[in-house]
Amino acid sequence: MNISELIGEMTLREKIGQLCQVQPNGRDQEHRVRDGMVGSLINVTGDDAYFYQSQAVEHSRLKIPLLLGRDVIHGFNTIFPIPLGQAASFDPRAVRTAAAIAAREANSAGVNWTFSPMLDVSRDPRWGRVAEGFGEDPYLVSLYGRAMIEGYQSEKIAACAKHFVGYGASEGGRDYSEASIPPRQLHDVYLRPFREAVDAGVLTVMSAFTDLDGVPCTGNAALIRDLLKIRMGFGGLVVSDWNSVTEMITHGFAGDEANAAFHALAAGIDMEMASNSFLDHLENMIAGGEVPLEWIDAAVRRVLEVKQRLGLFDEPYGPERTGIAANDALFNARSLAHKSCVLLKNEATLPLGEGIRRLAVIGPLADAAADQLGCWVFDADHNRTRTVLSGLRERLGDVRVDYVAGLPHSRSNDEAGIPHAIEAACRADAVVLCLGEDADLSGEAHCRAHIGLPGAQQRLLEAIAGTGKPIVTVLMAGRPLVLGPVIERSGAVLLAWHPGSMGGVAITDILFGEEPGGRLPMSLPRSVGQVPVYYNHKNTGRPPDQKGPAIPAGTPLDPSGFVATYIDEDHRPLFPFGYGLSYTDFTYSDILLSTDRMPADGQLKASVLVTNTGNKTGNEVVQLYVRDLVGSVTRPVRELKDFQRISLAPGESRRVEFEVEASDLAFCDIRFRQAVEPGEYRLWIGPNSASGPDILFRIE
Ligand code: GLC
């Protein structure tokens, strides 16, 4: 298909039509599609998807295929752990596989565009959408973004890097709020995953709802046209978010819908999602000379080129497919759930012994098939879901398993069921207590000001702890929770996030010996008052780990020192980024470098000896961090630069080696250039962002 020739044949209305994405109500968009007045439909699958595609490619004048978009966020019929859980796997390859499976399932239902991956670096667990992202570290978010994009697009559905840009910094963790991001942080933290996505060949980008320094992203020409399209070289299409074009009126940035359409098109938005300002006003604005036809043609070209790169002109219904074997999909869902679960505590409790004769399974999330899937699961095949209760009952055969929910649901304060739960615990050899958040306590527009256990769950935990029985607390949640009381009262704590269709079986496997592979992609706060708390922060002039100036005698404050901390809370998270236990123990020793100095275009090798000092084979995620000790601007106290997942037998030692490229240490310097600066650096290799041996090197 020659795109230029096609554009040359299109009427103005047909061109404007390509810039519109609408959600039909049943088949009410049939005539508009036949008239070539729609470029994309959203939330259409199955027979309706094929119906509309046939109207476009068989009955419209130019037979231009439709983009059929859907939020395939962490699976389609088979649901994988939420993206935050997938991030805990520290296994981008597994995430790529999951995305490819999701794409095949979605494409078999007519979907050829997913609004995923969400690449919003997020450091505020109050924000409901942390569930949809990959956490607080830009390097990790970038790796997963690439993995998902490759997974989706390898199976012929367009990926969408969203939300461009800075949505994760929504003030107060309140969705849709203003984001105040300093320019260097924007560049080094929030933009980094999008640079990686463009380099990975992502076909589409979605603008954010966010008011960024007074300019809504959807109308921000400096961001979209100049930075994303010109300087970053993005060649695909930019779609607005839902109504984010006309919401610029509410922002106070556009006077009316025509003005909103003008701002969006001028900024480089190529397709308007949901609202109709393009359809209603562009034709008149071109006739009136307010909008140059070149803008329309440029947007149409991008839309048509995405359709061409997806192969839709040749295969508008998608490639011939043999269905995905559900077992294959479920096997991968189970495996990824194993790797996503983070073991936070284990005091002689896990794995549960096969000698258990009676087990109490308690809590509102023990048999909550819908809730364990998490947010954004419109097309889930709920028959595939296996809960903790069903997983335990299947595995334990003749062992008696008593189930008591204890509470009607996670938010309930109805404690009437707690006495029955206590009775079940008293009769049992051990208790598996499944607590956390319903699926609808996270996700879009589901932010929480209090991020402890909802409802009466803490009281349920206290009551069960009072029985003195061994307790394994399994937590399902769409965000980091404040878990202090849970940690204190449980023998073991497993954070499973919302683990997806096979979550219950994967958790059962772990309770009886399969190793939990997860490491934290977000720091877990001690209290919501600490938020934002994240590992790659700046040192400040008075870091809390060094004593500040002497405090004058008689100072009323608690002598915590004049340093960056609280007088009523520890400054550190409860558990740091990268943290997670396994069923054995590891030591790190003898950190070495191939050289202690390298040129700004050089590289060096760093290695450490890792030993399994336990009596079980175990997996470890060996993590490499670097700190630039003195820069032309201040630098984070640590930054993750690489990691490797290894497996060691009991007593086995292995030297784990990394290649460190000086170019990986570049950042936005005092003159806003991406620069590698000479000077001294500290390098750690360890089990998480707060420990591990370190060594110094220089860049000349
Ligand atoms: C929503 C979300 C966006 C999603 C889109 C389509 O408002 O912000 O992430 O892809 O609308 O559902």
XYZ file of C-alpha atoms in Angstrom, residues 216-482:
267
model
C -1.584 19.491 30.092
C 0.445 16.766 28.390
C -2.230 16.347 25.706
C -1.649 19.911 24.564
C 2.081 20.062 25.216
C 3.887 20.675 21.926
C 7.293 20.893 23.611
C 6.827 17.382 24.982
C 5.073 15.569 22.146
C 5.975 17.318 18.910
C 9.418 18.616 19.778
C 10.768 16.068 22.274
C 8.978 12.785 21.495
C 8.570 13.082 17.743
C 11.528 15.180 16.681
C 14.291 14.749 19.261
C 13.468 11.185 20.315
C 12.547 10.231 16.738
C 9.238 8.530 17.511
C 7.612 7.598 14.180
C 4.353 6.029 15.337
C 1.058 7.578 16.333
C 0.212 9.474 19.523
C -3.268 8.873 20.873
C -4.845 11.033 23.566
C -6.116 9.457 26.730
C -9.872 9.068 27.272
C -11.386 12.576 26.790
C -8.017 14.125 27.644
C -8.406 16.457 24.628
C -11.644 18.077 25.763
C -10.551 17.913 29.416
C -8.112 20.698 28.566
C -11.164 22.932 28.880
C -11.596 21.790 32.482
C -7.873 22.229 33.052
C -8.362 25.852 32.032
C -5.974 25.475 29.123
C -8.547 25.516 26.254
C -11.511 27.885 25.923
C -13.806 25.449 24.110
C -13.770 22.175 22.176
C -12.491 23.773 18.976
C -9.637 25.354 20.930
C -8.928 21.992 22.620
C -8.771 20.305 19.221
C -6.377 22.988 18.014
C -4.060 22.583 21.048
C -4.038 18.804 20.718
C -3.321 18.737 16.998
C -0.713 21.479 17.316
C 0.974 19.503 20.101
C 1.182 16.381 17.945
C -1.805 14.301 19.021
C -2.628 12.123 16.011
C -5.791 10.446 17.292
C -8.478 11.584 19.733
C -9.776 8.919 22.107
C -13.457 9.032 23.038
C -14.230 12.784 22.811
C -15.274 14.227 19.427
C -13.562 17.608 19.115
C -11.620 16.529 16.013
C -14.735 15.234 14.283
C -16.867 18.231 15.256
C -14.454 21.100 14.607
C -11.444 20.305 12.404
C -13.274 20.595 9.069
C -14.450 24.126 9.885
C -11.075 25.092 11.342
C -9.338 24.043 8.128
C -11.897 25.887 6.041
C -11.329 28.940 8.245
C -7.554 28.688 7.927
C -7.045 28.152 11.692
C -5.567 24.688 11.136
C -3.206 23.960 8.232
C -4.108 20.897 6.165
C -0.472 19.769 6.620
C -1.199 19.020 10.277
C -4.066 16.733 9.291
C -2.055 14.992 6.586
C 0.871 14.456 8.965
C -1.411 12.826 11.545
C -3.198 10.712 8.927
C 0.156 9.505 7.642
C 1.196 8.306 11.092
C -2.100 6.484 11.607
C -1.944 4.782 8.207
C 1.708 3.851 8.653
C 0.930 2.129 11.967
C -1.808 0.159 10.202
C 0.635 -0.720 7.450
C 3.379 -1.774 9.898
C 0.841 -4.017 11.627
C 0.082 -5.650 8.260
C -3.585 -4.689 8.456
C -3.854 -3.734 4.797
C -2.868 -7.307 3.907
C -4.380 -9.168 6.872
C -7.086 -6.907 8.346
C -8.415 -9.763 10.481
C -4.970 -10.587 11.786
C -2.745 -13.538 10.929
C -4.210 -17.012 10.692
C -3.915 -18.416 14.170
C -4.071 -21.716 15.861
C -5.595 -21.002 19.251
C -3.362 -20.736 22.264
C -3.307 -23.927 24.272
C -4.880 -22.816 27.517
C -2.527 -25.143 29.373
C 0.492 -23.428 27.845
C -0.849 -20.036 28.856
C -1.705 -21.237 32.346
C 1.694 -22.881 32.773
C 3.362 -19.530 32.057
C 0.926 -17.727 34.341
C 1.790 -20.109 37.157
C 5.514 -19.766 36.559
C 5.407 -15.973 36.454
C 3.325 -15.931 39.637
C 5.997 -18.032 41.389
C 8.604 -15.448 40.391
C 6.413 -12.519 41.384
C 5.703 -13.543 44.974
C 7.994 -11.814 47.484
C 8.790 -13.586 50.740
C 9.078 -10.794 53.305
C 9.449 -12.842 56.478
C 9.954 -16.478 57.342
C 10.672 -17.494 60.922
C 10.727 -21.297 60.914
C 7.295 -21.400 59.306
C 7.714 -22.059 55.578
C 7.742 -24.359 53.724
C 4.783 -26.016 55.462
C 5.591 -29.614 56.361
C 3.888 -32.430 54.498
C 3.112 -33.771 57.994
C 0.291 -31.272 58.449
C -2.942 -33.109 59.206
C -5.279 -30.141 59.492
C -4.958 -26.717 57.943
C -7.104 -23.644 58.523
C -7.451 -21.376 55.493
C -8.798 -18.041 56.655
C -9.401 -14.596 55.233
C -11.444 -12.687 52.637
C -8.904 -13.351 49.881
C -8.513 -17.095 50.341
C -11.240 -17.950 47.839
C -11.732 -14.616 46.069
C -11.494 -15.653 42.427
C -12.320 -12.222 41.002
C -10.174 -10.230 43.415
C -6.986 -12.216 42.930
C -6.981 -11.228 39.249
C -6.503 -7.562 40.082
C -7.487 -4.523 38.003
C -8.051 -4.286 34.197
C -9.250 -7.821 33.485
C -12.268 -7.273 31.212
C -11.749 -10.412 29.100
C -10.644 -12.871 31.767
C -11.835 -16.438 31.457
C -12.885 -16.829 35.078
C -13.088 -20.588 34.694
C -9.298 -20.574 34.593
C -8.902 -18.954 37.994
C -7.524 -21.120 40.797
C -7.763 -19.665 44.285
C -5.552 -20.395 47.292
C -8.305 -22.534 48.790
C -8.753 -24.610 45.642
C -4.995 -24.931 45.222
C -4.522 -26.159 48.787
C -7.451 -28.572 48.673
C -6.213 -30.068 45.425
C -2.652 -30.453 46.672
C -3.417 -31.672 50.190
C -5.732 -34.485 49.238
C -6.691 -36.210 52.506
C -5.443 -33.435 54.778
C -8.412 -31.648 56.353
C -8.660 -28.073 55.096
C -11.110 -25.844 57.006
C -12.017 -22.620 55.241
C -13.419 -19.577 57.045
C -13.455 -16.186 55.305
C -13.740 -14.419 58.666
C -14.906 -11.233 56.924
C -17.389 -10.836 54.030
C -14.769 -8.970 51.950
C -11.503 -7.075 52.423
C -13.157 -3.733 53.257
C -15.712 -5.153 55.677
C -15.848 -4.188 59.339
C -18.379 -6.922 60.058
C -16.518 -9.008 62.631
C -19.268 -11.567 63.169
C -17.265 -14.238 61.346
C -14.106 -13.855 63.437
C -15.095 -16.259 66.253
C -15.680 -19.007 63.677
C -12.256 -18.261 62.218
C -10.693 -18.540 65.663
C -12.332 -21.941 66.174
C -10.940 -23.194 62.860
C -7.471 -21.945 63.771
C -7.568 -23.633 67.177
C -8.359 -26.998 65.596
C -5.629 -26.719 62.970
C -1.882 -27.476 62.913
C -1.224 -24.231 61.025
C -3.081 -21.285 59.514
C -2.852 -19.820 56.020
C -4.299 -16.323 56.378
C -5.152 -14.597 53.071
C -5.498 -10.842 53.492
C -5.090 -7.694 51.444
C -7.066 -5.635 48.940
C -10.040 -6.404 46.744
C -9.258 -5.922 43.065
C -11.178 -2.662 42.989
C -9.044 -1.016 45.688
C -6.345 -0.280 43.113
C -6.206 0.660 39.454
C -7.412 3.830 37.770
C -9.266 6.279 40.018
C -8.793 3.951 43.020
C -6.290 5.806 45.190
C -6.051 5.335 48.956
C -5.005 7.843 51.605
C -4.577 5.029 54.145
C -2.574 2.098 52.833
C -2.799 -0.433 55.651
C -5.016 -3.502 55.585
C -8.561 -2.353 54.792
C -11.565 -3.070 56.986
C -11.251 -5.289 60.051
C -8.466 -7.467 58.637
C -5.918 -6.382 61.230
C -8.365 -7.353 63.946
C -8.875 -10.695 62.233
C -5.100 -11.176 62.199
C -4.782 -10.229 65.881
C -7.531 -12.697 66.764
C -5.863 -15.543 64.875
C -2.454 -14.627 66.288
C -4.013 -14.935 69.724
C -4.488 -18.671 69.155
C -0.723 -19.174 69.119
C -0.875 -21.259 65.954
C 1.791 -20.905 63.234
C 0.497 -18.279 60.790
C 1.480 -17.815 57.161
C 0.009 -14.539 55.979
C -0.485 -14.339 52.221
C -1.045 -10.772 51.042
C -2.811 -9.908 47.804
C -2.720 -6.239 46.889
C -2.371 -3.822 43.993
C 0.179 -1.664 45.810
C 2.765 -1.671 48.617
C 0.825 -1.709 51.906
C 1.813 -0.570 55.385
